[in-house]
PDB file of C-alpha atoms and ligand atoms in Angstrom:
ATOM      1  CA  MET L 410     106.121  38.396   1.312  1.00  0.00           C
ATOM      2  CA  SER L 411     105.712  35.381   3.643  1.00  0.00           C
ATOM      3  CA  THR L 412     101.966  35.195   4.375  1.00  0.00           C
ATOM      4  CA  VAL L 413      98.952  36.914   2.841  1.00  0.00           C
ATOM      5  CA  THR L 414      95.328  36.660   4.000  1.00  0.00           C
ATOM      6  CA  VAL L 415      92.517  37.686   1.664  1.00  0.00           C
ATOM      7  CA  ARG L 416      88.850  38.014   2.622  1.00  0.00           C
ATOM      8  CA  ALA L 417      86.132  37.379   0.012  1.00  0.00           C
ATOM      9  CA  PRO L 418      82.359  37.759   0.354  1.00  0.00           C
ATOM     10  CA  ALA L 419      79.324  35.533  -0.137  1.00  0.00           C
ATOM     11  CA  LYS L 420      76.657  36.738  -2.568  1.00  0.00           C
ATOM     12  CA  VAL L 421      72.904  36.747  -2.781  1.00  0.00           C
ATOM     13  CA  ASN L 422      71.153  37.041  -6.138  1.00  0.00           C
ATOM     14  CA  LEU L 423      68.621  39.860  -5.872  1.00  0.00           C
ATOM     15  CA  GLN L 424      67.358  38.674  -9.229  1.00  0.00           C
ATOM     16  CA  LEU L 425      68.223  35.471 -11.069  1.00  0.00           C
ATOM     17  CA  SER L 426      66.528  35.112 -14.448  1.00  0.00           C
ATOM     18  CA  VAL L 427      67.511  31.967 -16.295  1.00  0.00           C
ATOM     19  CA  GLY L 428      67.189  31.444 -20.050  1.00  0.00           C
ATOM     20  CA  ALA L 429      67.243  28.247 -22.092  1.00  0.00           C
ATOM     21  CA  PRO L 430      70.176  25.818 -21.822  1.00  0.00           C
ATOM     22  CA  ARG L 431      73.023  26.652 -24.246  1.00  0.00           C
ATOM     23  CA  SER L 432      75.039  24.203 -26.301  1.00  0.00           C
ATOM     24  CA  ASP L 433      77.930  24.437 -23.776  1.00  0.00           C
ATOM     25  CA  GLY L 434      75.662  23.200 -20.948  1.00  0.00           C
ATOM     26  CA  PHE L 435      75.404  26.616 -19.266  1.00  0.00           C
ATOM     27  CA  HIS L 436      72.315  28.838 -19.183  1.00  0.00           C
ATOM     28  CA  ASP L 437      72.208  32.462 -20.217  1.00  0.00           C
ATOM     29  CA  LEU L 438      71.417  34.603 -17.189  1.00  0.00           C
ATOM     30  CA  ALA L 439      70.356  38.072 -16.273  1.00  0.00           C
ATOM     31  CA  THR L 440      71.261  38.356 -12.628  1.00  0.00           C
ATOM     32  CA  VAL L 441      71.845  41.036 -10.021  1.00  0.00           C
ATOM     33  CA  PHE L 442      74.423  40.046  -7.427  1.00  0.00           C
ATOM     34  CA  GLN L 443      74.909  41.659  -4.053  1.00  0.00           C
ATOM     35  CA  ALA L 444      77.960  40.787  -1.962  1.00  0.00           C
ATOM     36  CA  VAL L 445      77.171  40.433   1.751  1.00  0.00           C
ATOM     37  CA  SER L 446      79.229  40.596   4.932  1.00  0.00           C
ATOM     38  CA  LEU L 447      79.453  36.810   5.315  1.00  0.00           C
ATOM     39  CA  VAL L 448      83.023  35.928   4.359  1.00  0.00           C
ATOM     40  CA  ASP L 449      85.696  33.295   3.825  1.00  0.00           C
ATOM     41  CA  ASP L 450      89.354  34.087   4.576  1.00  0.00           C
ATOM     42  CA  VAL L 451      92.103  32.461   2.529  1.00  0.00           C
ATOM     43  CA  THR L 452      95.690  32.598   3.787  1.00  0.00           C
ATOM     44  CA  ALA L 453      98.482  31.865   1.321  1.00  0.00           C
ATOM     45  CA  LEU L 454     101.814  30.670   2.752  1.00  0.00           C
ATOM     46  CA  PRO L 455     105.012  29.560   1.021  1.00  0.00           C
ATOM     47  CA  GLY L 456     105.129  25.798   0.305  1.00  0.00           C
ATOM     48  CA  ASP L 457     107.078  23.220  -1.720  1.00  0.00           C
ATOM     49  CA  HIS L 458     103.963  21.984  -3.505  1.00  0.00           C
ATOM     50  CA  LEU L 459     100.386  23.189  -3.826  1.00  0.00           C
ATOM     51  CA  THR L 460      98.247  22.122  -0.856  1.00  0.00           C
ATOM     52  CA  VAL L 461      95.062  23.255   0.863  1.00  0.00           C
ATOM     53  CA  SER L 462      93.505  22.924   4.310  1.00  0.00           C
ATOM     54  CA  VAL L 463      90.034  24.030   5.410  1.00  0.00           C
ATOM     55  CA  GLU L 464      88.411  24.899   8.736  1.00  0.00           C
ATOM     56  CA  GLY L 465      85.121  26.489   9.806  1.00  0.00           C
ATOM     57  CA  GLU L 466      81.530  26.353   8.507  1.00  0.00           C
ATOM     58  CA  GLY L 467      80.974  23.029   6.655  1.00  0.00           C
ATOM     59  CA  ALA L 468      84.742  22.381   6.354  1.00  0.00           C
ATOM     60  CA  ASP L 469      84.265  18.585   6.229  1.00  0.00           C
ATOM     61  CA  ASP L 470      82.245  18.921   3.010  1.00  0.00           C
ATOM     62  CA  VAL L 471      84.932  20.838   1.109  1.00  0.00           C
ATOM     63  CA  PRO L 472      86.901  18.611  -1.310  1.00  0.00           C
ATOM     64  CA  LEU L 473      90.681  18.780  -0.842  1.00  0.00           C
ATOM     65  CA  ASP L 474      91.465  17.189  -4.218  1.00  0.00           C
ATOM     66  CA  GLU L 475      91.910  18.739  -7.667  1.00  0.00           C
ATOM     67  CA  THR L 476      88.269  19.884  -7.722  1.00  0.00           C
ATOM     68  CA  ASN L 477      88.872  22.363  -4.880  1.00  0.00           C
ATOM     69  CA  LEU L 478      88.186  25.774  -6.416  1.00  0.00           C
ATOM     70  CA  ALA L 479      91.008  27.543  -4.538  1.00  0.00           C
ATOM     71  CA  LEU L 480      93.491  24.955  -5.868  1.00  0.00           C
ATOM     72  CA  ARG L 481      92.075  25.292  -9.389  1.00  0.00           C
ATOM     73  CA  ALA L 482      92.463  29.060  -9.154  1.00  0.00           C
ATOM     74  CA  ALA L 483      96.073  28.657  -7.956  1.00  0.00           C
ATOM     75  CA  ARG L 484      96.933  26.371 -10.893  1.00  0.00           C
ATOM     76  CA  ALA L 485      95.266  28.667 -13.404  1.00  0.00           C
ATOM     77  CA  LEU L 486      97.161  31.676 -12.022  1.00  0.00           C
ATOM     78  CA  ALA L 487     100.510  29.826 -12.044  1.00  0.00           C
ATOM     79  CA  ASP L 488      99.878  28.604 -15.645  1.00  0.00           C
ATOM     80  CA  CYS L 489      99.124  32.143 -16.726  1.00  0.00           C
ATOM     81  CA  ALA L 490     102.310  33.451 -15.072  1.00  0.00           C
ATOM     82  CA  GLY L 491     104.406  30.522 -16.358  1.00  0.00           C
ATOM     83  CA  ILE L 492     105.567  29.455 -12.881  1.00  0.00           C
ATOM     84  CA  GLU L 493     105.249  26.346 -10.691  1.00  0.00           C
ATOM     85  CA  PRO L 494     102.313  26.590  -8.238  1.00  0.00           C
ATOM     86  CA  ARG L 495     104.089  26.376  -4.878  1.00  0.00           C
ATOM     87  CA  ALA L 496     102.038  27.455  -1.856  1.00  0.00           C
ATOM     88  CA  HIS L 497      99.872  26.281   0.979  1.00  0.00           C
ATOM     89  CA  LEU L 498      96.357  27.720   1.086  1.00  0.00           C
ATOM     90  CA  HIS L 499      94.444  27.722   4.356  1.00  0.00           C
ATOM     91  CA  VAL L 500      90.730  28.446   4.012  1.00  0.00           C
ATOM     92  CA  HIS L 501      88.656  29.667   6.942  1.00  0.00           C
ATOM     93  CA  LYS L 502      85.010  29.259   5.969  1.00  0.00           C
ATOM     94  CA  GLY L 503      82.132  31.413   7.144  1.00  0.00           C
ATOM     95  CA  ILE L 504      80.079  30.822   3.973  1.00  0.00           C
ATOM     96  CA  PRO L 505      78.025  27.592   3.826  1.00  0.00           C
ATOM     97  CA  VAL L 506      79.324  24.904   1.448  1.00  0.00           C
ATOM     98  CA  ALA L 507      77.042  24.133  -1.554  1.00  0.00           C
ATOM     99  CA  GLY L 508      74.621  26.711  -0.154  1.00  0.00           C
ATOM    100  CA  GLY L 509      73.958  28.837  -3.242  1.00  0.00           C
ATOM    101  CA  MET L 510      76.036  31.706  -1.821  1.00  0.00           C
ATOM    102  CA  ALA L 511      79.146  31.201  -3.974  1.00  0.00           C
ATOM    103  CA  GLY L 512      81.386  30.097  -1.096  1.00  0.00           C
ATOM    104  CA  GLY L 513      83.687  28.067  -3.366  1.00  0.00           C
ATOM    105  CA  SER L 514      83.854  30.994  -5.781  1.00  0.00           C
ATOM    106  CA  ALA L 515      84.818  33.298  -2.899  1.00  0.00           C
ATOM    107  CA  ASP L 516      87.690  30.921  -2.055  1.00  0.00           C
ATOM    108  CA  ALA L 517      88.861  30.915  -5.676  1.00  0.00           C
ATOM    109  CA  ALA L 518      88.742  34.722  -5.878  1.00  0.00           C
ATOM    110  CA  ALA L 519      90.571  35.074  -2.541  1.00  0.00           C
ATOM    111  CA  ALA L 520      93.222  32.557  -3.641  1.00  0.00           C
ATOM    112  CA  LEU L 521      93.861  34.534  -6.863  1.00  0.00           C
ATOM    113  CA  VAL L 522      94.405  37.794  -4.966  1.00  0.00           C
ATOM    114  CA  ALA L 523      96.470  36.157  -2.186  1.00  0.00           C
ATOM    115  CA  LEU L 524      98.770  34.273  -4.582  1.00  0.00           C
ATOM    116  CA  ASP L 525      99.158  37.271  -6.866  1.00  0.00           C
ATOM    117  CA  HIS L 526     100.669  38.983  -3.780  1.00  0.00           C
ATOM    118  CA  LEU L 527     102.607  35.979  -2.450  1.00  0.00           C
ATOM    119  CA  TRP L 528     104.185  35.254  -5.848  1.00  0.00           C
ATOM    120  CA  GLY L 529     104.744  38.972  -6.547  1.00  0.00           C
ATOM    121  CA  LEU L 530     102.983  38.830  -9.924  1.00  0.00           C
ATOM    122  CA  GLY L 531     101.298  42.228  -9.814  1.00  0.00           C
ATOM    123  CA  LEU L 532      98.408  41.359 -12.166  1.00  0.00           C
ATOM    124  CA  ASP L 533      95.633  43.930 -12.413  1.00  0.00           C
ATOM    125  CA  ARG L 534      91.968  43.259 -11.536  1.00  0.00           C
ATOM    126  CA  GLN L 535      91.005  42.796 -15.201  1.00  0.00           C
ATOM    127  CA  GLN L 536      93.652  40.095 -15.686  1.00  0.00           C
ATOM    128  CA  LEU L 537      92.551  38.373 -12.463  1.00  0.00           C
ATOM    129  CA  ALA L 538      88.886  38.577 -13.581  1.00  0.00           C
ATOM    130  CA  GLU L 539      89.733  36.828 -16.851  1.00  0.00           C
ATOM    131  CA  ILE L 540      91.383  33.955 -14.980  1.00  0.00           C
ATOM    132  CA  ALA L 541      88.475  33.980 -12.478  1.00  0.00           C
ATOM    133  CA  ALA L 542      85.921  33.422 -15.266  1.00  0.00           C
ATOM    134  CA  THR L 543      87.700  30.193 -16.286  1.00  0.00           C
ATOM    135  CA  ILE L 544      87.212  28.794 -12.754  1.00  0.00           C
ATOM    136  CA  GLY L 545      83.460  29.402 -12.353  1.00  0.00           C
ATOM    137  CA  SER L 546      80.626  31.699 -13.337  1.00  0.00           C
ATOM    138  CA  ASP L 547      80.476  33.454  -9.935  1.00  0.00           C
ATOM    139  CA  VAL L 548      84.225  33.901  -9.358  1.00  0.00           C
ATOM    140  CA  PRO L 549      84.567  37.275 -11.167  1.00  0.00           C
ATOM    141  CA  PHE L 550      81.818  38.707  -8.952  1.00  0.00           C
ATOM    142  CA  ALA L 551      83.561  37.515  -5.770  1.00  0.00           C
ATOM    143  CA  LEU L 552      86.560  39.563  -6.937  1.00  0.00           C
ATOM    144  CA  MET L 553      84.458  42.628  -7.693  1.00  0.00           C
ATOM    145  CA  GLY L 554      81.978  42.633  -4.773  1.00  0.00           C
ATOM    146  CA  HIS L 555      79.399  45.363  -4.019  1.00  0.00           C
ATOM    147  CA  THR L 556      76.332  45.132  -6.314  1.00  0.00           C
ATOM    148  CA  ALA L 557      76.561  44.175  -9.984  1.00  0.00           C
ATOM    149  CA  ILE L 558      74.591  42.973 -12.973  1.00  0.00           C
ATOM    150  CA  GLY L 559      75.789  39.641 -14.374  1.00  0.00           C
ATOM    151  CA  LEU L 560      75.052  38.560 -17.946  1.00  0.00           C
ATOM    152  CA  GLY L 561      76.201  35.621 -20.060  1.00  0.00           C
ATOM    153  CA  ARG L 562      76.622  32.751 -17.614  1.00  0.00           C
ATOM    154  CA  GLY L 563      76.971  35.351 -14.840  1.00  0.00           C
ATOM    155  CA  GLU L 564      80.606  36.281 -15.539  1.00  0.00           C
ATOM    156  CA  ARG L 565      79.988  39.387 -17.678  1.00  0.00           C
ATOM    157  CA  LEU L 566      79.715  42.042 -14.986  1.00  0.00           C
ATOM    158  CA  SER L 567      78.803  45.682 -14.802  1.00  0.00           C
ATOM    159  CA  PRO L 568      78.578  47.555 -11.494  1.00  0.00           C
ATOM    160  CA  ALA L 569      75.070  48.510 -10.314  1.00  0.00           C
ATOM    161  CA  LEU L 570      74.370  51.685  -8.384  1.00  0.00           C
ATOM    162  CA  ALA L 571      72.984  50.935  -4.942  1.00  0.00           C
ATOM    163  CA  ARG L 572      72.365  53.435  -2.153  1.00  0.00           C
ATOM    164  CA  GLY L 573      72.451  52.576   1.538  1.00  0.00           C
ATOM    165  CA  ARG L 574      72.825  49.317   3.395  1.00  0.00           C
ATOM    166  CA  PHE L 575      70.503  46.334   3.244  1.00  0.00           C
ATOM    167  CA  GLU L 576      69.882  43.974   6.175  1.00  0.00           C
ATOM    168  CA  TRP L 577      69.892  40.248   5.388  1.00  0.00           C
ATOM    169  CA  VAL L 578      69.013  37.183   7.432  1.00  0.00           C
ATOM    170  CA  LEU L 579      70.321  33.893   6.038  1.00  0.00           C
ATOM    171  CA  ALA L 580      68.927  30.463   6.888  1.00  0.00           C
ATOM    172  CA  PHE L 581      71.426  27.634   6.282  1.00  0.00           C
ATOM    173  CA  ALA L 582      70.126  24.123   5.532  1.00  0.00           C
ATOM    174  CA  SER L 583      71.602  20.939   6.980  1.00  0.00           C
ATOM    175  CA  SER L 584      72.993  19.732   3.648  1.00  0.00           C
ATOM    176  CA  GLY L 585      73.874  21.345   0.323  1.00  0.00           C
ATOM    177  CA  LEU L 586      72.316  21.178  -3.143  1.00  0.00           C
ATOM    178  CA  SER L 587      74.266  20.550  -6.350  1.00  0.00           C
ATOM    179  CA  THR L 588      74.119  23.565  -8.664  1.00  0.00           C
ATOM    180  CA  PRO L 589      74.018  21.470 -11.902  1.00  0.00           C
ATOM    181  CA  ALA L 590      71.190  19.360 -10.404  1.00  0.00           C
ATOM    182  CA  VAL L 591      69.128  22.484  -9.663  1.00  0.00           C
ATOM    183  CA  TYR L 592      69.608  23.860 -13.202  1.00  0.00           C
ATOM    184  CA  SER L 593      68.635  20.426 -14.653  1.00  0.00           C
ATOM    185  CA  GLU L 594      65.534  20.342 -12.463  1.00  0.00           C
ATOM    186  CA  LEU L 595      64.530  23.774 -13.790  1.00  0.00           C
ATOM    187  CA  ASP L 596      64.920  22.504 -17.384  1.00  0.00           C
ATOM    188  CA  ARG L 597      62.792  19.462 -16.486  1.00  0.00           C
ATOM    189  CA  LEU L 598      60.053  21.578 -14.859  1.00  0.00           C
ATOM    190  CA  ARG L 599      60.051  23.943 -17.839  1.00  0.00           C
ATOM    191  CA  GLU L 600      59.849  21.248 -20.508  1.00  0.00           C
ATOM    192  CA  GLY L 601      57.599  22.514 -23.311  1.00  0.00           C
ATOM    193  CA  GLY L 602      57.103  25.805 -21.478  1.00  0.00           C
ATOM    194  CA  ILE L 603      57.641  29.242 -22.959  1.00  0.00           C
ATOM    195  CA  GLN L 604      61.153  30.591 -22.400  1.00  0.00           C
ATOM    196  CA  VAL L 605      61.790  34.284 -22.586  1.00  0.00           C
ATOM    197  CA  GLU L 606      65.101  36.089 -22.941  1.00  0.00           C
ATOM    198  CA  PRO L 607      66.361  36.829 -19.399  1.00  0.00           C
ATOM    199  CA  ARG L 608      66.559  40.554 -18.596  1.00  0.00           C
ATOM    200  CA  VAL L 609      67.197  42.669 -15.537  1.00  0.00           C
ATOM    201  CA  SER L 610      64.147  44.156 -13.787  1.00  0.00           C
ATOM    202  CA  GLU L 611      63.928  47.945 -14.107  1.00  0.00           C
ATOM    203  CA  SER L 612      61.959  48.274 -10.868  1.00  0.00           C
ATOM    204  CA  LEU L 613      64.693  46.360  -9.044  1.00  0.00           C
ATOM    205  CA  MET L 614      67.401  48.692 -10.380  1.00  0.00           C
ATOM    206  CA  ALA L 615      65.300  51.734  -9.404  1.00  0.00           C
ATOM    207  CA  ALA L 616      64.802  50.398  -5.860  1.00  0.00           C
ATOM    208  CA  LEU L 617      68.558  49.801  -5.497  1.00  0.00           C
ATOM    209  CA  LEU L 618      69.355  53.283  -6.729  1.00  0.00           C
ATOM    210  CA  ALA L 619      66.875  54.795  -4.243  1.00  0.00           C
ATOM    211  CA  GLY L 620      68.011  52.581  -1.343  1.00  0.00           C
ATOM    212  CA  ASP L 621      64.339  51.498  -1.123  1.00  0.00           C
ATOM    213  CA  ALA L 622      64.319  48.193   0.789  1.00  0.00           C
ATOM    214  CA  PRO L 623      60.524  47.532   0.497  1.00  0.00           C
ATOM    215  CA  GLY L 624      60.726  48.270  -3.256  1.00  0.00           C
ATOM    216  CA  LEU L 625      63.723  45.965  -3.586  1.00  0.00           C
ATOM    217  CA  GLY L 626      61.861  43.236  -1.690  1.00  0.00           C
ATOM    218  CA  LYS L 627      58.906  43.458  -4.086  1.00  0.00           C
ATOM    219  CA  ALA L 628      61.135  43.305  -7.179  1.00  0.00           C
ATOM    220  CA  MET L 629      63.349  40.374  -6.107  1.00  0.00           C
ATOM    221  CA  SER L 630      62.958  37.059  -7.956  1.00  0.00           C
ATOM    222  CA  ASN L 631      64.792  33.803  -8.539  1.00  0.00           C
ATOM    223  CA  ASP L 632      63.894  31.424 -11.387  1.00  0.00           C
ATOM    224  CA  LEU L 633      65.856  28.640  -9.677  1.00  0.00           C
ATOM    225  CA  GLN L 634      63.696  28.778  -6.556  1.00  0.00           C
ATOM    226  CA  ARG L 635      60.992  26.391  -7.758  1.00  0.00           C
ATOM    227  CA  ALA L 636      63.644  23.890  -8.887  1.00  0.00           C
ATOM    228  CA  ALA L 637      65.404  24.090  -5.498  1.00  0.00           C
ATOM    229  CA  VAL L 638      62.062  23.647  -3.666  1.00  0.00           C
ATOM    230  CA  SER L 639      61.154  20.752  -5.960  1.00  0.00           C
ATOM    231  CA  LEU L 640      64.394  18.972  -4.976  1.00  0.00           C
ATOM    232  CA  ARG L 641      64.153  20.039  -1.309  1.00  0.00           C
ATOM    233  CA  PRO L 642      60.437  20.475  -0.416  1.00  0.00           C
ATOM    234  CA  GLN L 643      61.254  21.438   3.212  1.00  0.00           C
ATOM    235  CA  LEU L 644      62.466  24.802   1.877  1.00  0.00           C
ATOM    236  CA  ALA L 645      58.814  25.832   1.491  1.00  0.00           C
ATOM    237  CA  MET L 646      58.526  25.843   5.311  1.00  0.00           C
ATOM    238  CA  THR L 647      61.607  28.037   5.697  1.00  0.00           C
ATOM    239  CA  LEU L 648      60.232  30.494   3.129  1.00  0.00           C
ATOM    240  CA  GLU L 649      56.887  30.591   4.995  1.00  0.00           C
ATOM    241  CA  VAL L 650      58.532  31.716   8.249  1.00  0.00           C
ATOM    242  CA  GLY L 651      59.842  34.798   6.451  1.00  0.00           C
ATOM    243  CA  ASP L 652      56.377  35.623   5.114  1.00  0.00           C
ATOM    244  CA  GLU L 653      54.870  35.138   8.571  1.00  0.00           C
ATOM    245  CA  TYR L 654      57.355  37.532  10.189  1.00  0.00           C
ATOM    246  CA  GLY L 655      57.065  40.270   7.589  1.00  0.00           C
ATOM    247  CA  ALA L 656      60.305  39.755   5.621  1.00  0.00           C
ATOM    248  CA  LEU L 657      60.413  42.235   2.719  1.00  0.00           C
ATOM    249  CA  ALA L 658      61.527  39.286   0.584  1.00  0.00           C
ATOM    250  CA  SER L 659      62.014  35.582   1.281  1.00  0.00           C
ATOM    251  CA  LEU L 660      63.978  33.982  -1.514  1.00  0.00           C
ATOM    252  CA  VAL L 661      66.183  30.960  -2.129  1.00  0.00           C
ATOM    253  CA  SER L 662      69.730  32.257  -2.665  1.00  0.00           C
ATOM    254  CA  GLY L 663      71.118  31.238  -6.076  1.00  0.00           C
ATOM    255  CA  SER L 664      70.671  27.485  -6.517  1.00  0.00           C
ATOM    256  CA  GLY L 665      69.961  27.094  -2.775  1.00  0.00           C
ATOM    257  CA  PRO L 666      69.373  25.652  -0.288  1.00  0.00           C
ATOM    258  CA  THR L 667      70.272  28.783   1.733  1.00  0.00           C
ATOM    259  CA  VAL L 668      67.249  31.084   2.038  1.00  0.00           C
ATOM    260  CA  ALA L 669      67.849  34.851   2.133  1.00  0.00           C
ATOM    261  CA  PHE L 670      65.401  37.166   3.914  1.00  0.00           C
ATOM    262  CA  LEU L 671      65.465  40.925   3.416  1.00  0.00           C
ATOM    263  CA  ALA L 672      64.633  42.816   6.617  1.00  0.00           C
ATOM    264  CA  GLY L 673      63.419  46.420   6.949  1.00  0.00           C
ATOM    265  CA  ASP L 674      66.050  47.436   9.491  1.00  0.00           C
ATOM    266  CA  GLU L 675      68.426  46.002  12.093  1.00  0.00           C
ATOM    267  CA  GLU L 676      65.715  45.402  14.679  1.00  0.00           C
ATOM    268  CA  HIS L 677      63.527  43.600  12.156  1.00  0.00           C
ATOM    269  CA  ALA L 678      66.525  41.473  11.141  1.00  0.00           C
ATOM    270  CA  LEU L 679      67.044  40.494  14.784  1.00  0.00           C
ATOM    271  CA  ASP L 680      63.338  39.551  15.160  1.00  0.00           C
ATOM    272  CA  LEU L 681      63.451  37.492  11.973  1.00  0.00           C
ATOM    273  CA  ALA L 682      66.636  35.732  13.089  1.00  0.00           C
ATOM    274  CA  VAL L 683      65.057  34.820  16.438  1.00  0.00           C
ATOM    275  CA  ALA L 684      61.847  33.580  14.749  1.00  0.00           C
ATOM    276  CA  LEU L 685      63.802  31.434  12.289  1.00  0.00           C
ATOM    277  CA  THR L 686      66.035  29.991  15.002  1.00  0.00           C
ATOM    278  CA  SER L 687      63.103  29.014  17.216  1.00  0.00           C
ATOM    279  CA  SER L 688      61.057  27.619  14.298  1.00  0.00           C
ATOM    280  CA  GLY L 689      63.525  24.760  13.840  1.00  0.00           C
ATOM    281  CA  VAL L 690      63.153  24.891  10.017  1.00  0.00           C
ATOM    282  CA  CYS L 691      66.871  25.401   9.361  1.00  0.00           C
ATOM    283  CA  ARG L 692      70.249  24.381  10.752  1.00  0.00           C
ATOM    284  CA  THR L 693      71.754  27.818  11.482  1.00  0.00           C
ATOM    285  CA  VAL L 694      70.737  31.443  11.087  1.00  0.00           C
ATOM    286  CA  ARG L 695      73.172  34.260  10.306  1.00  0.00           C
ATOM    287  CA  ARG L 696      72.737  37.983   9.840  1.00  0.00           C
ATOM    288  CA  ALA L 697      74.638  39.972   7.254  1.00  0.00           C
ATOM    289  CA  THR L 698      74.572  43.345   5.546  1.00  0.00           C
ATOM    290  CA  GLY L 699      75.108  44.241   1.924  1.00  0.00           C
ATOM    291  CA  PRO L 700      76.729  45.493  -0.181  1.00  0.00           C
ATOM    292  CA  ALA L 701      80.185  44.280   0.902  1.00  0.00           C
ATOM    293  CA  PRO L 702      83.552  44.700  -0.850  1.00  0.00           C
ATOM    294  CA  GLY L 703      85.112  42.095  -3.151  1.00  0.00           C
ATOM    295  CA  ALA L 704      88.198  39.982  -2.397  1.00  0.00           C
ATOM    296  CA  LYS L 705      90.824  42.073  -0.628  1.00  0.00           C
ATOM    297  CA  VAL L 706      93.923  41.679   1.485  1.00  0.00           C
ATOM    298  CA  VAL L 707      93.298  41.680   5.239  1.00  0.00           C
ATOM    299  CA  GLU L 708      95.883  43.969   6.794  1.00  0.00           C
ATOM    300  CA  PRO L 709      97.762  42.171   9.601  1.00  0.00           C
TER     301      PRO L 709
HETATM  302  O1  C5P N 410      80.181  28.062 -13.375  1.00  0.00           O
HETATM  303  P1  C5P N 410      79.959  27.107 -12.262  1.00  0.00           P
HETATM  304  O2  C5P N 410      81.068  26.075 -12.163  1.00  0.00           O
HETATM  305  O3  C5P N 410      79.646  27.737 -10.960  1.00  0.00           O
HETATM  306  O4  C5P N 410      78.658  26.311 -12.665  1.00  0.00           O
HETATM  307  C1  C5P N 410      78.319  25.079 -12.056  1.00  0.00           C
HETATM  308  C2  C5P N 410      77.235  24.421 -12.886  1.00  0.00           C
HETATM  309  O5  C5P N 410      76.011  25.181 -12.780  1.00  0.00           O
HETATM  310  C3  C5P N 410      77.505  24.351 -14.375  1.00  0.00           C
HETATM  311  O6  C5P N 410      78.246  23.199 -14.701  1.00  0.00           O
HETATM  312  C4  C5P N 410      76.095  24.278 -14.948  1.00  0.00           C
HETATM  313  O7  C5P N 410      75.553  22.989 -14.816  1.00  0.00           O
HETATM  314  C5  C5P N 410      75.319  25.193 -14.010  1.00  0.00           C
HETATM  315  N1  C5P N 410      75.234  26.581 -14.513  1.00  0.00           N
HETATM  316  C6  C5P N 410      74.422  26.845 -15.608  1.00  0.00           C
HETATM  317  N2  C5P N 410      74.334  28.119 -16.094  1.00  0.00           N
HETATM  318  C7  C5P N 410      75.019  29.125 -15.513  1.00  0.00           C
HETATM  319  C8  C5P N 410      75.837  28.887 -14.390  1.00  0.00           C
HETATM  320  C9  C5P N 410      75.935  27.584 -13.919  1.00  0.00           C
HETATM  321  O8  C5P N 410      73.783  25.940 -16.153  1.00  0.00           O
HETATM  322  N3  C5P N 410      74.904  30.343 -16.004  1.00  0.00           N
END
């Protein structure tokens, strides 16, 4: 095989409940992920060494060194297979960088699937998911897609039943937020506070099962939101626009600063997108639907 392109989705966290910090520096989570139709494409081509290039949304902010998640995924896969990592990876970004939508994780998941094909390894999804979990907490979900519950640090997944299609409007900020910084800010804000065991909301699961968008909107929550707003107070204005225009939910996505708005239907999503664009509170507005599939080969 000479070239393989794999498409992987962004995610929103319908719920993100964060527990106390663990001894390994991570936090125990109870989260519900939904993959949405905002995607990155990763093309794997034969090469003498391992290299990466990036174009598209926020490309200038993507590191091209050893910290690049697609490169890390490639090395981990080659190590596991006992081969030299020889390939060029070209990433076309549609997902904002450092936006709380797991764009880097999507690239890592796409790279795993693309290189598994290019190198003819034939690993199954479970084997790829195990490698994915060593790259980042959100990488296994980018492989799986659709809607899923994430426990542990987010990597222990079980599929969630969701009926129908949900309409999302996404407001991108002009610069990213560091995920570790947002988790640290939450710990700081919580100092001395009561910490409960994170658990998935039953009303949220019921709304998903029924395809009930208003019910889902009411049940959505994100413990990281107040930390993201504390570090980036302008986000409060973005969230207000959603409330003003009747969004079923207005919530910071993951560690932010992207804000996700749940709309009632396509027309409502269009109205919300127009209102957000003209309000000037964010850099770019995109519409997406969820759930979307996990990382998969794009047929030529
Ligand atoms: O796993 P990932 O590399 O995406 O995590 C980035 C950082 O986010 C971690 O180093 C940690 O600071 C924070 N994090 C956390 N608890 C999680 C997931 C991430 O504290 N469950």
